[in-house]
Amino acid sequence: MTTEELYKELREQKEYMTHGERMAAYMRGEEVDYQPYALLAPDDALASVWGYTKEQVRTSFELKCEMIRRKKEEYGFEGMYVGLGLRGIGEAVGSKIVYPQNSTDYVAEHYMMDYDRLGEMEEFEVKNNQFLSDKLTEAKMLMERFPDMGISTDAAGPISTAVALRPIEYVLRDMRKNPEKLHRLLSLGVDCSLKWVKTFYEETGSTAVGFADPVTTTDVLGLKYFKEFSKPYIKKLFDGIYEITGNKPSIHICGRTRKIWDDLLEIGVDNFSLDNCESMEEAKSCLGHQMFLSGNVSPVDIMRYGSVNDVIEAVRNVLLQASDSPSGFMISTGCQIPIGTPKQNMDAYVYAVRKYGYGARKGERCKGLLDMK
């Protein structure tokens, strides 16, 4: 398919439901126009396509509002987000974060180079923290600007929070040489995240919370250290969010997670986003009876560097693997959409979801797949 053919066919496609209407009906077991879909964290890529830098969007409230409007107008994506990302608690506590103009932020100076400052974390309070107070103010301003949209937040998972406070090589070394102090750091990091979730809930009423923990992947920790240092604190964070909001949080973990799927089931996870290195078909078989699954078109090989036809084929394949997952499925990318992703590839993704994902019902294969030529 050429780019011209893509846009000709896109113009002929129609959406009959909003994203919110589609998801609500789908979860009730009703047939919907298309398989529920999303692009994982598309803001950076879309900002670049629309002529903005990350720095401009990060520092301009009006540009944030423009992004929200355009995402709804051009892609139907609804909702607002004010979260902490992977390094938010680190920055709130005292790590120094650098924000390049148009690339990923990083920790320039870690707060917890040694463990003498652990006691300071016990005194952490959201409303006394300027960084987090500014985020709460932004959330309220967005709610005033877009009163008909929902708002959500997030936090980082326990290991990812720890490495925003202490260098990753120190954290990994501590698993062998200083486990007691590391356990304390992990527990306090979760406490800080839960204080944020509680305050956000009290100030906005939002029960929509998720967390990502890319560093907990078994590619980094291995199964033994996951069970000892990550699993107990994922459970603490998961249970704490559920207790505060009444809703179980969604979870995304980058990299390979197959070895910990049973652990996630034990924790009670029921909304899980998988990276593209894992098989959605296997996830459906192992997890689909208890979890709503999301994933997992490759954001780099396919969305960033693939052709329009590569994107269309990847969407079709993921739908074939998992659209009939018993507890429900949302097609998405396996991780964040990178800056530089061509707009035509994002549009080809939407086109393919509409083409192959039409007539979706939870637990059943889409009619668009049954009718595909």
mmCIF file of C-alpha atoms in Angstrom:
data_model
loop_
_atom_site.group_PDB
_atom_site.id
_atom_site.type_symbol
_atom_site.label_atom_id
_atom_site.label_comp_id
_atom_site.label_asym_id
_atom_site.label_seq_id
_atom_site.Cartn_x
_atom_site.Cartn_y
_atom_site.Cartn_z
ATOM 1 C CA MET A 1 0.000 0.000 0.000
ATOM 2 C CA THR A 2 1.326 3.433 -0.918
ATOM 3 C CA THR A 3 0.980 6.439 1.365
ATOM 4 C CA GLU A 4 -1.580 7.909 -1.032
ATOM 5 C CA GLU A 5 -3.656 4.725 -0.937
ATOM 6 C CA LEU A 6 -3.411 4.667 2.858
ATOM 7 C CA TYR A 7 -4.885 8.139 3.253
ATOM 8 C CA LYS A 8 -7.563 7.515 0.654
ATOM 9 C CA GLU A 9 -8.766 4.456 2.570
ATOM 10 C CA LEU A 10 -8.429 6.199 5.928
ATOM 11 C CA ARG A 11 -10.796 8.925 4.750
ATOM 12 C CA GLU A 12 -13.383 6.275 3.930
ATOM 13 C CA GLN A 13 -13.179 4.641 7.362
ATOM 14 C CA LYS A 14 -15.511 5.836 10.091
ATOM 15 C CA GLU A 15 -15.476 5.527 13.855
ATOM 16 C CA TYR A 16 -18.883 5.023 15.418
ATOM 17 C CA MET A 17 -17.846 5.148 19.057
ATOM 18 C CA THR A 18 -15.513 7.250 21.160
ATOM 19 C CA HIS A 19 -12.641 5.497 22.895
ATOM 20 C CA GLY A 20 -14.502 5.704 26.202
ATOM 21 C CA GLU A 21 -17.747 4.381 24.753
ATOM 22 C CA ARG A 22 -15.880 1.589 22.972
ATOM 23 C CA MET A 23 -14.047 0.404 26.067
ATOM 24 C CA ALA A 24 -17.120 0.530 28.296
ATOM 25 C CA ALA A 25 -19.228 -1.461 25.848
ATOM 26 C CA TYR A 26 -16.411 -3.909 25.148
ATOM 27 C CA MET A 27 -15.927 -4.655 28.830
ATOM 28 C CA ARG A 28 -19.681 -5.272 29.144
ATOM 29 C CA GLY A 29 -19.283 -7.983 26.532
ATOM 30 C CA GLU A 30 -21.001 -6.065 23.736
ATOM 31 C CA GLU A 31 -19.819 -5.942 20.152
ATOM 32 C CA VAL A 32 -18.002 -2.683 19.348
ATOM 33 C CA ASP A 33 -16.988 -0.957 16.141
ATOM 34 C CA TYR A 34 -13.259 -1.728 16.507
ATOM 35 C CA GLN A 35 -10.909 -3.497 18.857
ATOM 36 C CA PRO A 36 -9.962 -1.096 21.676
ATOM 37 C CA TYR A 37 -6.616 0.438 20.784
ATOM 38 C CA ALA A 38 -3.967 2.818 21.990
ATOM 39 C CA LEU A 39 -0.433 3.927 21.249
ATOM 40 C CA LEU A 40 1.751 3.679 24.338
ATOM 41 C CA ALA A 41 2.904 7.164 25.421
ATOM 42 C CA PRO A 42 2.686 8.767 21.968
ATOM 43 C CA ASP A 43 3.076 12.381 23.117
ATOM 44 C CA ASP A 44 6.795 12.764 22.362
ATOM 45 C CA ALA A 45 6.429 11.355 18.859
ATOM 46 C CA LEU A 46 3.304 13.366 18.097
ATOM 47 C CA ALA A 47 4.876 16.551 19.456
ATOM 48 C CA SER A 48 7.744 16.075 17.018
ATOM 49 C CA VAL A 49 5.388 15.406 14.110
ATOM 50 C CA TRP A 50 3.397 18.526 14.958
ATOM 51 C CA GLY A 51 6.505 20.696 15.133
ATOM 52 C CA TYR A 52 7.110 20.914 18.905
ATOM 53 C CA THR A 53 10.028 19.810 21.051
ATOM 54 C CA LYS A 54 9.696 17.885 24.313
ATOM 55 C CA GLU A 55 10.971 20.939 26.148
ATOM 56 C CA GLN A 56 8.299 23.176 24.650
ATOM 57 C CA VAL A 57 5.488 20.826 25.610
ATOM 58 C CA ARG A 58 6.959 20.165 29.056
ATOM 59 C CA THR A 59 7.180 23.860 29.916
ATOM 60 C CA SER A 60 4.078 25.273 28.199
ATOM 61 C CA PHE A 61 0.628 24.647 29.633
ATOM 62 C CA GLU A 62 -0.999 25.915 26.436
ATOM 63 C CA LEU A 63 0.979 23.471 24.304
ATOM 64 C CA LYS A 64 -0.045 20.625 26.618
ATOM 65 C CA CYS A 65 -3.650 21.653 26.017
ATOM 66 C CA GLU A 66 -3.036 21.811 22.279
ATOM 67 C CA MET A 67 -1.622 18.268 22.359
ATOM 68 C CA ILE A 68 -4.712 17.013 24.205
ATOM 69 C CA ARG A 69 -7.021 18.659 21.685
ATOM 70 C CA ARG A 70 -5.145 17.378 18.659
ATOM 71 C CA LYS A 71 -4.868 13.824 19.966
ATOM 72 C CA LYS A 72 -8.620 13.760 20.340
ATOM 73 C CA GLU A 73 -9.339 15.419 17.001
ATOM 74 C CA GLU A 74 -6.892 13.383 14.903
ATOM 75 C CA TYR A 75 -6.803 10.048 16.739
ATOM 76 C CA GLY A 76 -9.803 10.044 19.022
ATOM 77 C CA PHE A 77 -7.575 9.589 22.078
ATOM 78 C CA GLU A 78 -9.345 10.995 25.107
ATOM 79 C CA GLY A 79 -8.129 11.832 28.561
ATOM 80 C CA MET A 80 -5.477 13.804 30.375
ATOM 81 C CA TYR A 81 -2.424 12.578 32.193
ATOM 82 C CA VAL A 82 -0.301 14.153 34.914
ATOM 83 C CA GLY A 83 2.092 11.559 36.253
ATOM 84 C CA LEU A 84 5.525 11.026 37.698
ATOM 85 C CA GLY A 85 7.066 8.864 34.994
ATOM 86 C CA LEU A 86 10.081 6.764 35.881
ATOM 87 C CA ARG A 87 12.075 9.445 37.667
ATOM 88 C CA GLY A 88 9.385 11.572 39.341
ATOM 89 C CA ILE A 89 9.822 10.301 42.885
ATOM 90 C CA GLY A 90 13.581 10.502 42.416
ATOM 91 C CA GLU A 91 13.296 14.171 41.463
ATOM 92 C CA ALA A 92 10.760 14.922 44.193
ATOM 93 C CA VAL A 93 13.032 13.430 46.861
ATOM 94 C CA GLY A 94 16.154 15.183 45.595
ATOM 95 C CA SER A 95 17.831 13.526 42.610
ATOM 96 C CA LYS A 96 18.896 16.002 39.915
ATOM 97 C CA ILE A 97 17.173 15.302 36.594
ATOM 98 C CA VAL A 98 18.336 16.720 33.274
ATOM 99 C CA TYR A 99 15.695 17.418 30.619
ATOM 100 C CA PRO A 100 17.263 17.603 27.154
ATOM 101 C CA GLN A 101 15.368 19.676 24.627
ATOM 102 C CA ASN A 102 14.191 16.727 22.572
ATOM 103 C CA SER A 103 15.349 13.448 24.066
ATOM 104 C CA THR A 104 14.859 11.336 27.174
ATOM 105 C CA ASP A 105 15.455 12.856 30.586
ATOM 106 C CA TYR A 106 18.069 11.247 32.825
ATOM 107 C CA VAL A 107 19.448 11.362 36.356
ATOM 108 C CA ALA A 108 22.529 13.570 36.541
ATOM 109 C CA GLU A 109 22.984 13.333 40.305
ATOM 110 C CA HIS A 110 21.474 10.628 42.485
ATOM 111 C CA TYR A 111 20.095 11.570 45.876
ATOM 112 C CA MET A 112 20.987 8.303 47.615
ATOM 113 C CA MET A 113 24.703 7.805 46.920
ATOM 114 C CA ASP A 114 24.938 6.263 50.363
ATOM 115 C CA TYR A 115 22.274 5.193 52.819
ATOM 116 C CA ASP A 116 22.806 7.945 55.393
ATOM 117 C CA ARG A 117 19.816 9.834 53.958
ATOM 118 C CA LEU A 118 17.270 7.038 54.276
ATOM 119 C CA GLY A 119 15.739 8.660 57.333
ATOM 120 C CA GLU A 120 14.983 11.817 55.339
ATOM 121 C CA MET A 121 12.654 9.855 53.078
ATOM 122 C CA GLU A 122 10.456 8.997 56.055
ATOM 123 C CA GLU A 123 9.574 12.700 56.330
ATOM 124 C CA PHE A 124 8.542 13.005 52.671
ATOM 125 C CA GLU A 125 5.211 14.780 52.159
ATOM 126 C CA VAL A 126 3.595 15.629 48.830
ATOM 127 C CA LYS A 127 2.097 18.977 49.751
ATOM 128 C CA ASN A 128 5.422 20.247 51.104
ATOM 129 C CA ASN A 129 7.154 19.352 47.854
ATOM 130 C CA GLN A 130 7.285 22.053 45.179
ATOM 131 C CA PHE A 131 7.818 19.635 42.298
ATOM 132 C CA LEU A 132 4.720 17.611 43.174
ATOM 133 C CA SER A 133 2.651 20.649 44.170
ATOM 134 C CA ASP A 134 3.253 22.057 40.684
ATOM 135 C CA LYS A 135 1.984 18.812 39.185
ATOM 136 C CA LEU A 136 -1.179 18.955 41.267
ATOM 137 C CA THR A 137 -1.743 22.541 40.141
ATOM 138 C CA GLU A 138 -1.315 21.500 36.522
ATOM 139 C CA ALA A 139 -3.796 18.644 36.977
ATOM 140 C CA LYS A 140 -6.423 20.990 38.371
ATOM 141 C CA MET A 141 -5.862 23.494 35.551
ATOM 142 C CA LEU A 142 -6.309 20.737 32.965
ATOM 143 C CA MET A 143 -9.507 19.574 34.640
ATOM 144 C CA GLU A 144 -10.862 23.116 34.426
ATOM 145 C CA ARG A 145 -9.865 23.397 30.763
ATOM 146 C CA PHE A 146 -11.260 19.988 29.776
ATOM 147 C CA PRO A 147 -14.104 19.272 32.219
ATOM 148 C CA ASP A 148 -15.526 16.438 30.102
ATOM 149 C CA MET A 149 -12.290 14.422 30.085
ATOM 150 C CA GLY A 150 -10.967 12.073 32.692
ATOM 151 C CA ILE A 151 -7.518 12.474 34.198
ATOM 152 C CA SER A 152 -5.022 9.821 35.256
ATOM 153 C CA THR A 153 -1.685 9.555 36.982
ATOM 154 C CA ASP A 154 1.096 7.049 37.472
ATOM 155 C CA ALA A 155 4.177 6.166 39.441
ATOM 156 C CA ALA A 156 7.253 4.106 38.741
ATOM 157 C CA GLY A 157 7.544 0.580 40.016
ATOM 158 C CA PRO A 158 9.738 -0.099 43.035
ATOM 159 C CA ILE A 159 13.017 -1.042 41.321
ATOM 160 C CA SER A 160 12.717 1.788 38.798
ATOM 161 C CA THR A 161 12.078 4.232 41.650
ATOM 162 C CA ALA A 162 15.142 2.913 43.466
ATOM 163 C CA VAL A 163 17.416 3.518 40.472
ATOM 164 C CA ALA A 164 16.086 7.060 40.178
ATOM 165 C CA LEU A 165 17.412 7.574 43.721
ATOM 166 C CA ARG A 166 20.555 5.439 43.656
ATOM 167 C CA PRO A 167 22.757 4.385 40.705
ATOM 168 C CA ILE A 168 21.638 1.130 39.166
ATOM 169 C CA GLU A 169 25.036 -0.490 39.608
ATOM 170 C CA TYR A 170 24.835 0.261 43.342
ATOM 171 C CA VAL A 171 21.302 -1.131 43.563
ATOM 172 C CA LEU A 172 22.320 -4.359 41.829
ATOM 173 C CA ARG A 173 25.405 -4.667 44.022
ATOM 174 C CA ASP A 174 23.307 -4.075 47.136
ATOM 175 C CA MET A 175 21.202 -7.112 46.323
ATOM 176 C CA ARG A 176 24.222 -9.192 47.286
ATOM 177 C CA LYS A 177 26.190 -6.984 49.669
ATOM 178 C CA ASN A 178 23.699 -4.709 51.413
ATOM 179 C CA PRO A 179 20.247 -6.277 51.111
ATOM 180 C CA GLU A 180 18.863 -4.897 54.377
ATOM 181 C CA LYS A 181 19.402 -1.263 53.388
ATOM 182 C CA LEU A 182 18.120 -1.908 49.875
ATOM 183 C CA HIS A 183 14.907 -3.414 51.244
ATOM 184 C CA ARG A 184 14.442 -0.264 53.295
ATOM 185 C CA LEU A 185 15.015 1.955 50.255
ATOM 186 C CA LEU A 186 12.498 -0.032 48.205
ATOM 187 C CA SER A 187 9.883 0.141 50.937
ATOM 188 C CA LEU A 188 10.327 3.893 51.421
ATOM 189 C CA GLY A 189 10.159 4.457 47.673
ATOM 190 C CA VAL A 190 6.794 2.703 47.585
ATOM 191 C CA ASP A 191 5.635 4.792 50.547
ATOM 192 C CA CYS A 192 6.492 7.967 48.634
ATOM 193 C CA SER A 193 4.655 6.764 45.522
ATOM 194 C CA LEU A 194 1.566 5.893 47.563
ATOM 195 C CA LYS A 195 1.598 9.327 49.202
ATOM 196 C CA TRP A 196 1.488 10.819 45.694
ATOM 197 C CA VAL A 197 -1.371 8.541 44.597
ATOM 198 C CA LYS A 198 -3.345 9.309 47.751
ATOM 199 C CA THR A 199 -2.927 13.067 47.375
ATOM 200 C CA PHE A 200 -3.745 12.963 43.655
ATOM 201 C CA TYR A 201 -6.875 10.947 44.393
ATOM 202 C CA GLU A 202 -7.959 13.321 47.152
ATOM 203 C CA GLU A 203 -7.329 16.414 45.016
ATOM 204 C CA THR A 204 -8.776 15.186 41.688
ATOM 205 C CA GLY A 205 -11.059 12.245 42.490
ATOM 206 C CA SER A 206 -9.295 10.175 39.831
ATOM 207 C CA THR A 207 -9.076 6.430 40.359
ATOM 208 C CA ALA A 208 -7.119 5.828 37.126
ATOM 209 C CA VAL A 209 -3.562 4.894 38.091
ATOM 210 C CA GLY A 210 -0.901 2.793 36.432
ATOM 211 C CA PHE A 211 2.732 2.041 37.004
ATOM 212 C CA ALA A 212 5.655 0.902 34.906
ATOM 213 C CA ASP A 213 8.747 -0.863 36.166
ATOM 214 C CA PRO A 214 11.137 -1.476 33.275
ATOM 215 C CA VAL A 215 14.122 -2.243 35.507
ATOM 216 C CA THR A 216 12.312 -5.178 37.129
ATOM 217 C CA THR A 217 12.490 -7.166 33.892
ATOM 218 C CA THR A 218 14.226 -10.495 34.253
ATOM 219 C CA ASP A 219 16.654 -9.246 31.592
ATOM 220 C CA VAL A 220 18.119 -7.113 34.397
ATOM 221 C CA LEU A 221 17.264 -8.809 37.699
ATOM 222 C CA GLY A 222 16.851 -12.453 36.942
ATOM 223 C CA LEU A 223 14.130 -14.503 38.620
ATOM 224 C CA LYS A 224 15.832 -14.981 42.000
ATOM 225 C CA TYR A 225 16.346 -11.274 42.643
ATOM 226 C CA PHE A 226 12.933 -10.411 41.251
ATOM 227 C CA LYS A 227 11.277 -12.637 43.827
ATOM 228 C CA GLU A 228 13.353 -11.279 46.698
ATOM 229 C CA PHE A 229 13.610 -7.579 45.902
ATOM 230 C CA SER A 230 10.904 -6.667 43.429
ATOM 231 C CA LYS A 231 7.850 -8.844 43.927
ATOM 232 C CA PRO A 232 7.148 -7.900 47.577
ATOM 233 C CA TYR A 233 7.251 -4.193 46.760
ATOM 234 C CA ILE A 234 5.246 -4.483 43.549
ATOM 235 C CA LYS A 235 2.614 -6.145 45.720
ATOM 236 C CA LYS A 236 2.873 -3.387 48.327
ATOM 237 C CA LEU A 237 2.464 -0.695 45.647
ATOM 238 C CA PHE A 238 -0.307 -2.603 43.857
ATOM 239 C CA ASP A 239 -2.285 -3.265 47.043
ATOM 240 C CA GLY A 240 -1.756 0.285 48.255
ATOM 241 C CA ILE A 241 -3.103 1.835 45.068
ATOM 242 C CA TYR A 242 -6.088 -0.507 45.181
ATOM 243 C CA GLU A 243 -6.783 0.406 48.794
ATOM 244 C CA ILE A 244 -6.594 4.154 48.054
ATOM 245 C CA THR A 245 -8.582 4.299 44.820
ATOM 246 C CA GLY A 246 -10.734 1.178 44.843
ATOM 247 C CA ASN A 247 -9.323 0.301 41.411
ATOM 248 C CA LYS A 248 -6.496 -2.083 40.611
ATOM 249 C CA PRO A 249 -3.680 -0.321 38.732
ATOM 250 C CA SER A 250 -2.526 -1.265 35.267
ATOM 251 C CA ILE A 251 1.096 -2.420 34.987
ATOM 252 C CA HIS A 252 3.659 -2.226 32.189
ATOM 253 C CA ILE A 253 6.995 -4.004 32.366
ATOM 254 C CA CYS A 254 9.530 -3.661 29.577
ATOM 255 C CA GLY A 255 11.619 -6.551 28.344
ATOM 256 C CA ARG A 256 11.139 -10.227 29.026
ATOM 257 C CA THR A 257 8.581 -11.084 31.689
ATOM 258 C CA ARG A 258 7.590 -14.676 30.891
ATOM 259 C CA LYS A 259 9.347 -16.055 33.984
ATOM 260 C CA ILE A 260 7.345 -13.800 36.316
ATOM 261 C CA TRP A 261 3.858 -14.186 34.864
ATOM 262 C CA ASP A 262 2.815 -16.558 37.648
ATOM 263 C CA ASP A 263 4.102 -14.055 40.197
ATOM 264 C CA LEU A 264 2.018 -11.273 38.652
ATOM 265 C CA LEU A 265 -1.039 -13.520 38.862
ATOM 266 C CA GLU A 266 -0.298 -14.170 42.547
ATOM 267 C CA ILE A 267 -0.042 -10.428 43.182
ATOM 268 C CA GLY A 268 -3.485 -9.991 41.642
ATOM 269 C CA VAL A 269 -2.566 -8.050 38.516
ATOM 270 C CA ASP A 270 -5.521 -7.988 36.125
ATOM 271 C CA ASN A 271 -4.415 -5.356 33.570
ATOM 272 C CA PHE A 272 -0.984 -6.017 32.078
ATOM 273 C CA SER A 273 0.876 -4.404 29.179
ATOM 274 C CA LEU A 274 3.550 -6.539 27.500
ATOM 275 C CA ASP A 275 6.667 -5.568 25.621
ATOM 276 C CA ASN A 276 6.976 -6.727 22.035
ATOM 277 C CA CYS A 277 9.703 -9.270 22.846
ATOM 278 C CA GLU A 278 7.015 -11.524 24.347
ATOM 279 C CA SER A 279 4.409 -13.572 22.494
ATOM 280 C CA MET A 280 0.875 -12.232 22.805
ATOM 281 C CA GLU A 281 -0.425 -15.658 21.875
ATOM 282 C CA GLU A 282 1.437 -17.264 24.763
ATOM 283 C CA ALA A 283 0.356 -14.469 27.102
ATOM 284 C CA LYS A 284 -3.257 -15.038 26.071
ATOM 285 C CA SER A 285 -2.913 -18.734 26.852
ATOM 286 C CA CYS A 286 -1.184 -18.228 30.209
ATOM 287 C CA LEU A 287 -2.728 -14.998 31.473
ATOM 288 C CA GLY A 288 -5.803 -14.216 29.411
ATOM 289 C CA HIS A 289 -8.204 -16.069 31.696
ATOM 290 C CA GLN A 290 -7.436 -13.584 34.504
ATOM 291 C CA MET A 291 -5.877 -10.499 32.937
ATOM 292 C CA PHE A 292 -6.888 -7.804 30.505
ATOM 293 C CA LEU A 293 -3.870 -7.707 28.178
ATOM 294 C CA SER A 294 -2.354 -4.903 26.124
ATOM 295 C CA GLY A 295 0.350 -4.999 23.461
ATOM 296 C CA ASN A 296 2.481 -5.346 21.587
ATOM 297 C CA VAL A 297 3.460 -3.950 18.161
ATOM 298 C CA SER A 298 7.163 -3.131 18.112
ATOM 299 C CA PRO A 299 7.619 0.623 18.663
ATOM 300 C CA VAL A 300 11.116 0.745 17.158
ATOM 301 C CA ASP A 301 11.525 -1.920 14.469
ATOM 302 C CA ILE A 302 7.971 -1.504 13.171
ATOM 303 C CA MET A 303 6.547 1.875 14.177
ATOM 304 C CA ARG A 304 9.761 3.901 13.929
ATOM 305 C CA TYR A 305 11.687 2.168 11.162
ATOM 306 C CA GLY A 306 9.146 -0.023 9.377
ATOM 307 C CA SER A 307 7.128 0.776 6.285
ATOM 308 C CA VAL A 308 3.401 1.454 6.156
ATOM 309 C CA ASN A 309 2.913 -2.155 5.066
ATOM 310 C CA ASP A 310 5.087 -3.424 7.927
ATOM 311 C CA VAL A 311 2.857 -1.583 10.389
ATOM 312 C CA ILE A 312 -0.345 -2.923 8.852
ATOM 313 C CA GLU A 313 0.961 -6.494 8.893
ATOM 314 C CA ALA A 314 2.202 -6.194 12.489
ATOM 315 C CA VAL A 315 -1.199 -4.964 13.668
ATOM 316 C CA ARG A 316 -2.935 -7.806 11.859
ATOM 317 C CA ASN A 317 -0.588 -10.369 13.414
ATOM 318 C CA VAL A 318 -1.072 -9.087 16.962
ATOM 319 C CA LEU A 319 -4.848 -9.102 16.503
ATOM 320 C CA LEU A 320 -4.659 -12.660 15.199
ATOM 321 C CA GLN A 321 -2.703 -13.683 18.285
ATOM 322 C CA ALA A 322 -4.698 -12.024 21.017
ATOM 323 C CA SER A 323 -7.954 -10.339 19.989
ATOM 324 C CA ASP A 324 -9.910 -13.273 21.440
ATOM 325 C CA SER A 325 -8.199 -13.168 24.837
ATOM 326 C CA PRO A 326 -10.880 -14.223 27.361
ATOM 327 C CA SER A 327 -10.570 -11.284 29.768
ATOM 328 C CA GLY A 328 -10.187 -8.701 27.040
ATOM 329 C CA PHE A 329 -7.473 -7.187 24.903
ATOM 330 C CA MET A 330 -6.326 -3.749 23.806
ATOM 331 C CA ILE A 331 -3.925 -3.533 20.917
ATOM 332 C CA SER A 332 -1.093 -1.160 21.644
ATOM 333 C CA THR A 333 2.615 -0.797 21.124
ATOM 334 C CA GLY A 334 4.995 -2.878 23.189
ATOM 335 C CA CYS A 335 6.613 0.212 24.652
ATOM 336 C CA GLN A 336 6.730 3.976 24.174
ATOM 337 C CA ILE A 337 6.491 5.390 20.669
ATOM 338 C CA PRO A 338 9.893 7.005 19.970
ATOM 339 C CA ILE A 339 10.555 10.484 18.648
ATOM 340 C CA GLY A 340 11.011 10.331 14.898
ATOM 341 C CA THR A 341 8.187 7.846 14.292
ATOM 342 C CA PRO A 342 6.657 8.833 10.921
ATOM 343 C CA LYS A 343 3.116 10.122 11.096
ATOM 344 C CA GLN A 344 2.096 7.856 8.229
ATOM 345 C CA ASN A 345 3.089 4.860 10.360
ATOM 346 C CA MET A 346 0.893 6.012 13.237
ATOM 347 C CA ASP A 347 -1.921 6.559 10.749
ATOM 348 C CA ALA A 348 -1.292 3.142 9.193
ATOM 349 C CA TYR A 349 -1.611 1.641 12.684
ATOM 350 C CA VAL A 350 -5.049 3.227 13.150
ATOM 351 C CA TYR A 351 -6.070 2.174 9.625
ATOM 352 C CA ALA A 352 -5.071 -1.456 10.296
ATOM 353 C CA VAL A 353 -6.924 -1.574 13.633
ATOM 354 C CA ARG A 354 -10.063 -0.345 11.908
ATOM 355 C CA LYS A 355 -9.648 -2.727 8.977
ATOM 356 C CA TYR A 356 -8.834 -5.926 10.849
ATOM 357 C CA GLY A 357 -10.250 -5.082 14.265
ATOM 358 C CA TYR A 358 -13.793 -4.156 13.355
ATOM 359 C CA GLY A 359 -16.673 -6.031 14.965
ATOM 360 C CA ALA A 360 -14.754 -6.798 18.169
ATOM 361 C CA ARG A 361 -16.206 -8.531 21.207
ATOM 362 C CA LYS A 362 -14.363 -9.574 24.358
ATOM 363 C CA GLY A 363 -13.190 -13.161 24.107
ATOM 364 C CA GLU A 364 -13.885 -13.452 20.377
ATOM 365 C CA ARG A 365 -11.797 -12.943 17.276
ATOM 366 C CA CYS A 366 -12.604 -9.697 15.452
ATOM 367 C CA LYS A 367 -14.915 -9.932 12.459
ATOM 368 C CA GLY A 368 -12.341 -7.992 10.494
ATOM 369 C CA LEU A 369 -9.953 -10.933 10.837
ATOM 370 C CA LEU A 370 -12.583 -13.433 9.816
ATOM 371 C CA ASP A 371 -13.334 -11.394 6.730
ATOM 372 C CA MET A 372 -9.746 -10.523 5.802
ATOM 373 C CA LYS A 373 -8.641 -11.086 2.277
#
